[in-house]
């Protein structure tokens, strides 16, 4: 028997719900409530906030036909945030761009970069990293990038 009471802090519950969402391609609100052991009302409250913030989107709309309320299937909005990964090597720089769904959408390498083992070496990596990010993501709002 489940308690249906949110456990932990609101941040912990939000993280638990987000992990549940990210573990699947699509979901119904009832799936998230059941998996996170929260009430349907609590799950709706947190999911509505994620929808408002653009992290979650409805994948299909209920049709107006038939009796009763139709369930809406939701999914992660892959374009709500992007992550940049940088691999600094001795003889090159590799950068990958991943969307919020975890798909690597673009990657590139700059083999002209040479890394030295000095304290200032990473300062020299900054301009080529920024150049490669701009080349990888010219159509992406910089505020959506996390590096």
mmCIF file of the C-alpha atoms, coordinates in Angstrom:
data_MODEL
# 
_entry.id   MODEL 
# 
loop_
_atom_site.group_PDB 
_atom_site.id 
_atom_site.type_symbol 
_atom_site.label_atom_id 
_atom_site.label_alt_id 
_atom_site.label_comp_id 
_atom_site.label_asym_id 
_atom_site.label_entity_id 
_atom_site.label_seq_id 
_atom_site.pdbx_PDB_ins_code 
_atom_site.Cartn_x 
_atom_site.Cartn_y 
_atom_site.Cartn_z 
_atom_site.occupancy 
_atom_site.B_iso_or_equiv 
_atom_site.pdbx_formal_charge 
_atom_site.auth_seq_id 
_atom_site.auth_comp_id 
_atom_site.auth_asym_id 
_atom_site.auth_atom_id 
_atom_site.pdbx_PDB_model_num 
ATOM 1   C CA . UNK A 1 1   ? 0.000   0.000  0.000   1.00 0.00 ? 1   UNK A CA 1 
ATOM 2   C CA . UNK A 1 2   ? 1.373   3.409  -0.949  1.00 0.00 ? 2   UNK A CA 1 
ATOM 3   C CA . UNK A 1 3   ? 1.306   6.430  1.292   1.00 0.00 ? 3   UNK A CA 1 
ATOM 4   C CA . UNK A 1 4   ? 0.483   8.886  -1.529  1.00 0.00 ? 4   UNK A CA 1 
ATOM 5   C CA . UNK A 1 5   ? 2.277   11.563 0.495   1.00 0.00 ? 5   UNK A CA 1 
ATOM 6   C CA . UNK A 1 6   ? 5.237   13.306 -1.126  1.00 0.00 ? 6   UNK A CA 1 
ATOM 7   C CA . UNK A 1 7   ? 8.431   12.163 0.539   1.00 0.00 ? 7   UNK A CA 1 
ATOM 8   C CA . UNK A 1 8   ? 11.418  14.446 0.959   1.00 0.00 ? 8   UNK A CA 1 
ATOM 9   C CA . UNK A 1 9   ? 11.750  18.088 0.029   1.00 0.00 ? 9   UNK A CA 1 
ATOM 10  C CA . UNK A 1 10  ? 9.999   19.624 -2.986  1.00 0.00 ? 10  UNK A CA 1 
ATOM 11  C CA . UNK A 1 11  ? 13.377  19.651 -4.780  1.00 0.00 ? 11  UNK A CA 1 
ATOM 12  C CA . UNK A 1 12  ? 13.900  15.946 -4.108  1.00 0.00 ? 12  UNK A CA 1 
ATOM 13  C CA . UNK A 1 13  ? 10.412  15.142 -5.358  1.00 0.00 ? 13  UNK A CA 1 
ATOM 14  C CA . UNK A 1 14  ? 10.947  17.283 -8.443  1.00 0.00 ? 14  UNK A CA 1 
ATOM 15  C CA . UNK A 1 15  ? 14.206  15.418 -9.169  1.00 0.00 ? 15  UNK A CA 1 
ATOM 16  C CA . UNK A 1 16  ? 12.482  12.063 -8.620  1.00 0.00 ? 16  UNK A CA 1 
ATOM 17  C CA . UNK A 1 17  ? 9.727   13.010 -11.070 1.00 0.00 ? 17  UNK A CA 1 
ATOM 18  C CA . UNK A 1 18  ? 12.249  14.332 -13.601 1.00 0.00 ? 18  UNK A CA 1 
ATOM 19  C CA . UNK A 1 19  ? 14.271  11.098 -13.398 1.00 0.00 ? 19  UNK A CA 1 
ATOM 20  C CA . UNK A 1 20  ? 11.093  9.115  -13.975 1.00 0.00 ? 20  UNK A CA 1 
ATOM 21  C CA . UNK A 1 21  ? 10.216  11.252 -17.003 1.00 0.00 ? 21  UNK A CA 1 
ATOM 22  C CA . UNK A 1 22  ? 13.697  10.981 -18.498 1.00 0.00 ? 22  UNK A CA 1 
ATOM 23  C CA . UNK A 1 23  ? 13.657  7.189  -18.170 1.00 0.00 ? 23  UNK A CA 1 
ATOM 24  C CA . UNK A 1 24  ? 10.892  6.826  -20.771 1.00 0.00 ? 24  UNK A CA 1 
ATOM 25  C CA . UNK A 1 25  ? 10.047  8.107  -24.236 1.00 0.00 ? 25  UNK A CA 1 
ATOM 26  C CA . UNK A 1 26  ? 6.492   9.040  -23.330 1.00 0.00 ? 26  UNK A CA 1 
ATOM 27  C CA . UNK A 1 27  ? 4.213   8.797  -20.342 1.00 0.00 ? 27  UNK A CA 1 
ATOM 28  C CA . UNK A 1 28  ? 0.818   9.477  -18.850 1.00 0.00 ? 28  UNK A CA 1 
ATOM 29  C CA . UNK A 1 29  ? 0.577   11.488 -15.642 1.00 0.00 ? 29  UNK A CA 1 
ATOM 30  C CA . UNK A 1 30  ? -0.770  8.419  -13.863 1.00 0.00 ? 30  UNK A CA 1 
ATOM 31  C CA . UNK A 1 31  ? 2.442   6.536  -14.781 1.00 0.00 ? 31  UNK A CA 1 
ATOM 32  C CA . UNK A 1 32  ? 4.580   9.179  -13.079 1.00 0.00 ? 32  UNK A CA 1 
ATOM 33  C CA . UNK A 1 33  ? 2.347   9.305  -9.980  1.00 0.00 ? 33  UNK A CA 1 
ATOM 34  C CA . UNK A 1 34  ? 2.526   5.530  -9.621  1.00 0.00 ? 34  UNK A CA 1 
ATOM 35  C CA . UNK A 1 35  ? 6.281   5.290  -10.211 1.00 0.00 ? 35  UNK A CA 1 
ATOM 36  C CA . UNK A 1 36  ? 7.146   8.137  -7.831  1.00 0.00 ? 36  UNK A CA 1 
ATOM 37  C CA . UNK A 1 37  ? 4.628   7.018  -5.200  1.00 0.00 ? 37  UNK A CA 1 
ATOM 38  C CA . UNK A 1 38  ? 2.815   10.370 -5.175  1.00 0.00 ? 38  UNK A CA 1 
ATOM 39  C CA . UNK A 1 39  ? -0.810  11.304 -5.522  1.00 0.00 ? 39  UNK A CA 1 
ATOM 40  C CA . UNK A 1 40  ? -2.173  12.162 -8.945  1.00 0.00 ? 40  UNK A CA 1 
ATOM 41  C CA . UNK A 1 41  ? -2.757  15.736 -7.735  1.00 0.00 ? 41  UNK A CA 1 
ATOM 42  C CA . UNK A 1 42  ? 0.889   16.108 -6.672  1.00 0.00 ? 42  UNK A CA 1 
ATOM 43  C CA . UNK A 1 43  ? 2.166   14.648 -9.948  1.00 0.00 ? 43  UNK A CA 1 
ATOM 44  C CA . UNK A 1 44  ? -0.084  17.031 -11.920 1.00 0.00 ? 44  UNK A CA 1 
ATOM 45  C CA . UNK A 1 45  ? 1.209   20.007 -9.909  1.00 0.00 ? 45  UNK A CA 1 
ATOM 46  C CA . UNK A 1 46  ? 4.851   19.194 -10.643 1.00 0.00 ? 46  UNK A CA 1 
ATOM 47  C CA . UNK A 1 47  ? 4.230   18.260 -14.276 1.00 0.00 ? 47  UNK A CA 1 
ATOM 48  C CA . UNK A 1 48  ? 2.280   21.462 -14.916 1.00 0.00 ? 48  UNK A CA 1 
ATOM 49  C CA . UNK A 1 49  ? 5.304   23.421 -13.726 1.00 0.00 ? 49  UNK A CA 1 
ATOM 50  C CA . UNK A 1 50  ? 7.589   21.407 -16.043 1.00 0.00 ? 50  UNK A CA 1 
ATOM 51  C CA . UNK A 1 51  ? 5.161   22.024 -18.909 1.00 0.00 ? 51  UNK A CA 1 
ATOM 52  C CA . UNK A 1 52  ? 5.132   25.779 -18.180 1.00 0.00 ? 52  UNK A CA 1 
ATOM 53  C CA . UNK A 1 53  ? 8.946   25.783 -18.075 1.00 0.00 ? 53  UNK A CA 1 
ATOM 54  C CA . UNK A 1 54  ? 9.065   23.967 -21.419 1.00 0.00 ? 54  UNK A CA 1 
ATOM 55  C CA . UNK A 1 55  ? 10.693  20.733 -20.224 1.00 0.00 ? 55  UNK A CA 1 
ATOM 56  C CA . UNK A 1 56  ? 7.652   18.569 -20.944 1.00 0.00 ? 56  UNK A CA 1 
ATOM 57  C CA . UNK A 1 57  ? 5.260   18.751 -23.907 1.00 0.00 ? 57  UNK A CA 1 
ATOM 58  C CA . UNK A 1 58  ? 2.022   16.988 -24.802 1.00 0.00 ? 58  UNK A CA 1 
ATOM 59  C CA . UNK A 1 59  ? 2.704   14.459 -27.554 1.00 0.00 ? 59  UNK A CA 1 
ATOM 60  C CA . UNK A 1 60  ? -0.903  13.976 -28.547 1.00 0.00 ? 60  UNK A CA 1 
ATOM 61  C CA . UNK A 1 61  ? -4.128  15.753 -27.782 1.00 0.00 ? 61  UNK A CA 1 
ATOM 62  C CA . UNK A 1 62  ? -7.215  13.920 -26.663 1.00 0.00 ? 62  UNK A CA 1 
ATOM 63  C CA . UNK A 1 63  ? -9.929  13.750 -29.285 1.00 0.00 ? 63  UNK A CA 1 
ATOM 64  C CA . UNK A 1 64  ? -13.367 15.115 -28.540 1.00 0.00 ? 64  UNK A CA 1 
ATOM 65  C CA . UNK A 1 65  ? -15.041 11.836 -29.420 1.00 0.00 ? 65  UNK A CA 1 
ATOM 66  C CA . UNK A 1 66  ? -16.203 9.209  -26.980 1.00 0.00 ? 66  UNK A CA 1 
ATOM 67  C CA . UNK A 1 67  ? -17.204 9.324  -23.341 1.00 0.00 ? 67  UNK A CA 1 
ATOM 68  C CA . UNK A 1 68  ? -15.115 10.380 -20.394 1.00 0.00 ? 68  UNK A CA 1 
ATOM 69  C CA . UNK A 1 69  ? -11.868 12.275 -20.086 1.00 0.00 ? 69  UNK A CA 1 
ATOM 70  C CA . UNK A 1 70  ? -9.145  11.261 -22.527 1.00 0.00 ? 70  UNK A CA 1 
ATOM 71  C CA . UNK A 1 71  ? -5.607  10.852 -21.231 1.00 0.00 ? 71  UNK A CA 1 
ATOM 72  C CA . UNK A 1 72  ? -2.865  12.943 -22.749 1.00 0.00 ? 72  UNK A CA 1 
ATOM 73  C CA . UNK A 1 73  ? 0.485   11.333 -23.471 1.00 0.00 ? 73  UNK A CA 1 
ATOM 74  C CA . UNK A 1 74  ? 3.480   13.548 -22.607 1.00 0.00 ? 74  UNK A CA 1 
ATOM 75  C CA . UNK A 1 75  ? 7.174   13.487 -23.394 1.00 0.00 ? 75  UNK A CA 1 
ATOM 76  C CA . UNK A 1 76  ? 10.401  15.369 -22.813 1.00 0.00 ? 76  UNK A CA 1 
ATOM 77  C CA . UNK A 1 77  ? 10.954  18.444 -24.969 1.00 0.00 ? 77  UNK A CA 1 
ATOM 78  C CA . UNK A 1 78  ? 14.372  17.613 -26.473 1.00 0.00 ? 78  UNK A CA 1 
ATOM 79  C CA . UNK A 1 79  ? 15.003  21.239 -27.477 1.00 0.00 ? 79  UNK A CA 1 
ATOM 80  C CA . UNK A 1 80  ? 14.454  22.777 -24.047 1.00 0.00 ? 80  UNK A CA 1 
ATOM 81  C CA . UNK A 1 81  ? 18.139  22.465 -23.091 1.00 0.00 ? 81  UNK A CA 1 
ATOM 82  C CA . UNK A 1 82  ? 21.422  21.361 -24.607 1.00 0.00 ? 82  UNK A CA 1 
ATOM 83  C CA . UNK A 1 83  ? 24.594  20.099 -22.991 1.00 0.00 ? 83  UNK A CA 1 
ATOM 84  C CA . UNK A 1 84  ? 28.075  20.680 -24.330 1.00 0.00 ? 84  UNK A CA 1 
ATOM 85  C CA . UNK A 1 85  ? 30.826  18.173 -23.647 1.00 0.00 ? 85  UNK A CA 1 
ATOM 86  C CA . UNK A 1 86  ? 34.454  19.087 -24.280 1.00 0.00 ? 86  UNK A CA 1 
ATOM 87  C CA . UNK A 1 87  ? 37.321  16.601 -24.424 1.00 0.00 ? 87  UNK A CA 1 
ATOM 88  C CA . UNK A 1 88  ? 40.692  18.373 -24.293 1.00 0.00 ? 88  UNK A CA 1 
ATOM 89  C CA . UNK A 1 89  ? 43.424  16.102 -25.615 1.00 0.00 ? 89  UNK A CA 1 
ATOM 90  C CA . UNK A 1 90  ? 47.131  16.677 -26.200 1.00 0.00 ? 90  UNK A CA 1 
ATOM 91  C CA . UNK A 1 91  ? 46.638  16.911 -29.951 1.00 0.00 ? 91  UNK A CA 1 
ATOM 92  C CA . UNK A 1 92  ? 43.074  18.012 -30.432 1.00 0.00 ? 92  UNK A CA 1 
ATOM 93  C CA . UNK A 1 93  ? 39.811  19.222 -29.014 1.00 0.00 ? 93  UNK A CA 1 
ATOM 94  C CA . UNK A 1 94  ? 36.542  17.298 -29.370 1.00 0.00 ? 94  UNK A CA 1 
ATOM 95  C CA . UNK A 1 95  ? 33.141  18.796 -28.667 1.00 0.00 ? 95  UNK A CA 1 
ATOM 96  C CA . UNK A 1 96  ? 29.727  17.168 -28.594 1.00 0.00 ? 96  UNK A CA 1 
ATOM 97  C CA . UNK A 1 97  ? 26.285  18.734 -28.350 1.00 0.00 ? 97  UNK A CA 1 
ATOM 98  C CA . UNK A 1 98  ? 23.546  16.680 -26.675 1.00 0.00 ? 98  UNK A CA 1 
ATOM 99  C CA . UNK A 1 99  ? 19.866  17.554 -26.391 1.00 0.00 ? 99  UNK A CA 1 
ATOM 100 C CA . UNK A 1 100 ? 17.766  17.185 -23.230 1.00 0.00 ? 100 UNK A CA 1 
ATOM 101 C CA . UNK A 1 101 ? 16.657  13.718 -24.321 1.00 0.00 ? 101 UNK A CA 1 
ATOM 102 C CA . UNK A 1 102 ? 20.268  12.518 -24.282 1.00 0.00 ? 102 UNK A CA 1 
ATOM 103 C CA . UNK A 1 103 ? 20.799  12.310 -28.034 1.00 0.00 ? 103 UNK A CA 1 
ATOM 104 C CA . UNK A 1 104 ? 24.130  13.550 -29.386 1.00 0.00 ? 104 UNK A CA 1 
ATOM 105 C CA . UNK A 1 105 ? 22.958  15.822 -32.150 1.00 0.00 ? 105 UNK A CA 1 
ATOM 106 C CA . UNK A 1 106 ? 26.262  17.271 -33.323 1.00 0.00 ? 106 UNK A CA 1 
ATOM 107 C CA . UNK A 1 107 ? 29.958  16.736 -32.716 1.00 0.00 ? 107 UNK A CA 1 
ATOM 108 C CA . UNK A 1 108 ? 33.219  17.996 -34.125 1.00 0.00 ? 108 UNK A CA 1 
ATOM 109 C CA . UNK A 1 109 ? 36.968  17.912 -33.560 1.00 0.00 ? 109 UNK A CA 1 
ATOM 110 C CA . UNK A 1 110 ? 39.650  20.571 -33.898 1.00 0.00 ? 110 UNK A CA 1 
ATOM 111 C CA . UNK A 1 111 ? 42.889  18.687 -34.558 1.00 0.00 ? 111 UNK A CA 1 
ATOM 112 C CA . UNK A 1 112 ? 44.919  21.911 -34.850 1.00 0.00 ? 112 UNK A CA 1 
ATOM 113 C CA . UNK A 1 113 ? 44.663  22.523 -31.086 1.00 0.00 ? 113 UNK A CA 1 
ATOM 114 C CA . UNK A 1 114 ? 47.745  21.610 -29.038 1.00 0.00 ? 114 UNK A CA 1 
ATOM 115 C CA . UNK A 1 115 ? 47.455  21.275 -25.291 1.00 0.00 ? 115 UNK A CA 1 
ATOM 116 C CA . UNK A 1 116 ? 50.389  22.141 -23.084 1.00 0.00 ? 116 UNK A CA 1 
ATOM 117 C CA . UNK A 1 117 ? 50.775  21.039 -19.501 1.00 0.00 ? 117 UNK A CA 1 
ATOM 118 C CA . UNK A 1 118 ? 50.802  24.525 -18.008 1.00 0.00 ? 118 UNK A CA 1 
ATOM 119 C CA . UNK A 1 119 ? 48.427  26.406 -15.721 1.00 0.00 ? 119 UNK A CA 1 
ATOM 120 C CA . UNK A 1 120 ? 47.357  28.679 -18.576 1.00 0.00 ? 120 UNK A CA 1 
ATOM 121 C CA . UNK A 1 121 ? 46.739  25.880 -21.081 1.00 0.00 ? 121 UNK A CA 1 
ATOM 122 C CA . UNK A 1 122 ? 42.975  25.897 -20.593 1.00 0.00 ? 122 UNK A CA 1 
ATOM 123 C CA . UNK A 1 123 ? 42.912  29.647 -21.272 1.00 0.00 ? 123 UNK A CA 1 
ATOM 124 C CA . UNK A 1 124 ? 44.227  28.805 -24.742 1.00 0.00 ? 124 UNK A CA 1 
ATOM 125 C CA . UNK A 1 125 ? 41.455  26.245 -25.169 1.00 0.00 ? 125 UNK A CA 1 
ATOM 126 C CA . UNK A 1 126 ? 38.676  28.778 -24.568 1.00 0.00 ? 126 UNK A CA 1 
ATOM 127 C CA . UNK A 1 127 ? 38.692  30.542 -27.998 1.00 0.00 ? 127 UNK A CA 1 
ATOM 128 C CA . UNK A 1 128 ? 38.642  27.316 -30.056 1.00 0.00 ? 128 UNK A CA 1 
ATOM 129 C CA . UNK A 1 129 ? 35.967  25.848 -27.759 1.00 0.00 ? 129 UNK A CA 1 
ATOM 130 C CA . UNK A 1 130 ? 33.759  28.916 -28.215 1.00 0.00 ? 130 UNK A CA 1 
ATOM 131 C CA . UNK A 1 131 ? 34.397  28.869 -31.991 1.00 0.00 ? 131 UNK A CA 1 
ATOM 132 C CA . UNK A 1 132 ? 33.415  25.196 -32.205 1.00 0.00 ? 132 UNK A CA 1 
ATOM 133 C CA . UNK A 1 133 ? 30.308  25.731 -30.054 1.00 0.00 ? 133 UNK A CA 1 
ATOM 134 C CA . UNK A 1 134 ? 29.218  28.599 -32.312 1.00 0.00 ? 134 UNK A CA 1 
ATOM 135 C CA . UNK A 1 135 ? 29.801  26.402 -35.373 1.00 0.00 ? 135 UNK A CA 1 
ATOM 136 C CA . UNK A 1 136 ? 27.876  23.480 -33.840 1.00 0.00 ? 136 UNK A CA 1 
ATOM 137 C CA . UNK A 1 137 ? 24.937  25.474 -32.563 1.00 0.00 ? 137 UNK A CA 1 
ATOM 138 C CA . UNK A 1 138 ? 24.337  28.613 -34.634 1.00 0.00 ? 138 UNK A CA 1 
ATOM 139 C CA . UNK A 1 139 ? 20.572  28.055 -34.456 1.00 0.00 ? 139 UNK A CA 1 
ATOM 140 C CA . UNK A 1 140 ? 20.404  27.373 -30.697 1.00 0.00 ? 140 UNK A CA 1 
ATOM 141 C CA . UNK A 1 141 ? 19.678  30.065 -28.102 1.00 0.00 ? 141 UNK A CA 1 
ATOM 142 C CA . UNK A 1 142 ? 22.869  30.343 -25.978 1.00 0.00 ? 142 UNK A CA 1 
ATOM 143 C CA . UNK A 1 143 ? 20.767  30.511 -22.789 1.00 0.00 ? 143 UNK A CA 1 
ATOM 144 C CA . UNK A 1 144 ? 19.726  26.888 -23.498 1.00 0.00 ? 144 UNK A CA 1 
ATOM 145 C CA . UNK A 1 145 ? 23.343  25.674 -23.488 1.00 0.00 ? 145 UNK A CA 1 
ATOM 146 C CA . UNK A 1 146 ? 24.946  24.120 -20.436 1.00 0.00 ? 146 UNK A CA 1 
ATOM 147 C CA . UNK A 1 147 ? 28.649  23.472 -20.667 1.00 0.00 ? 147 UNK A CA 1 
# 
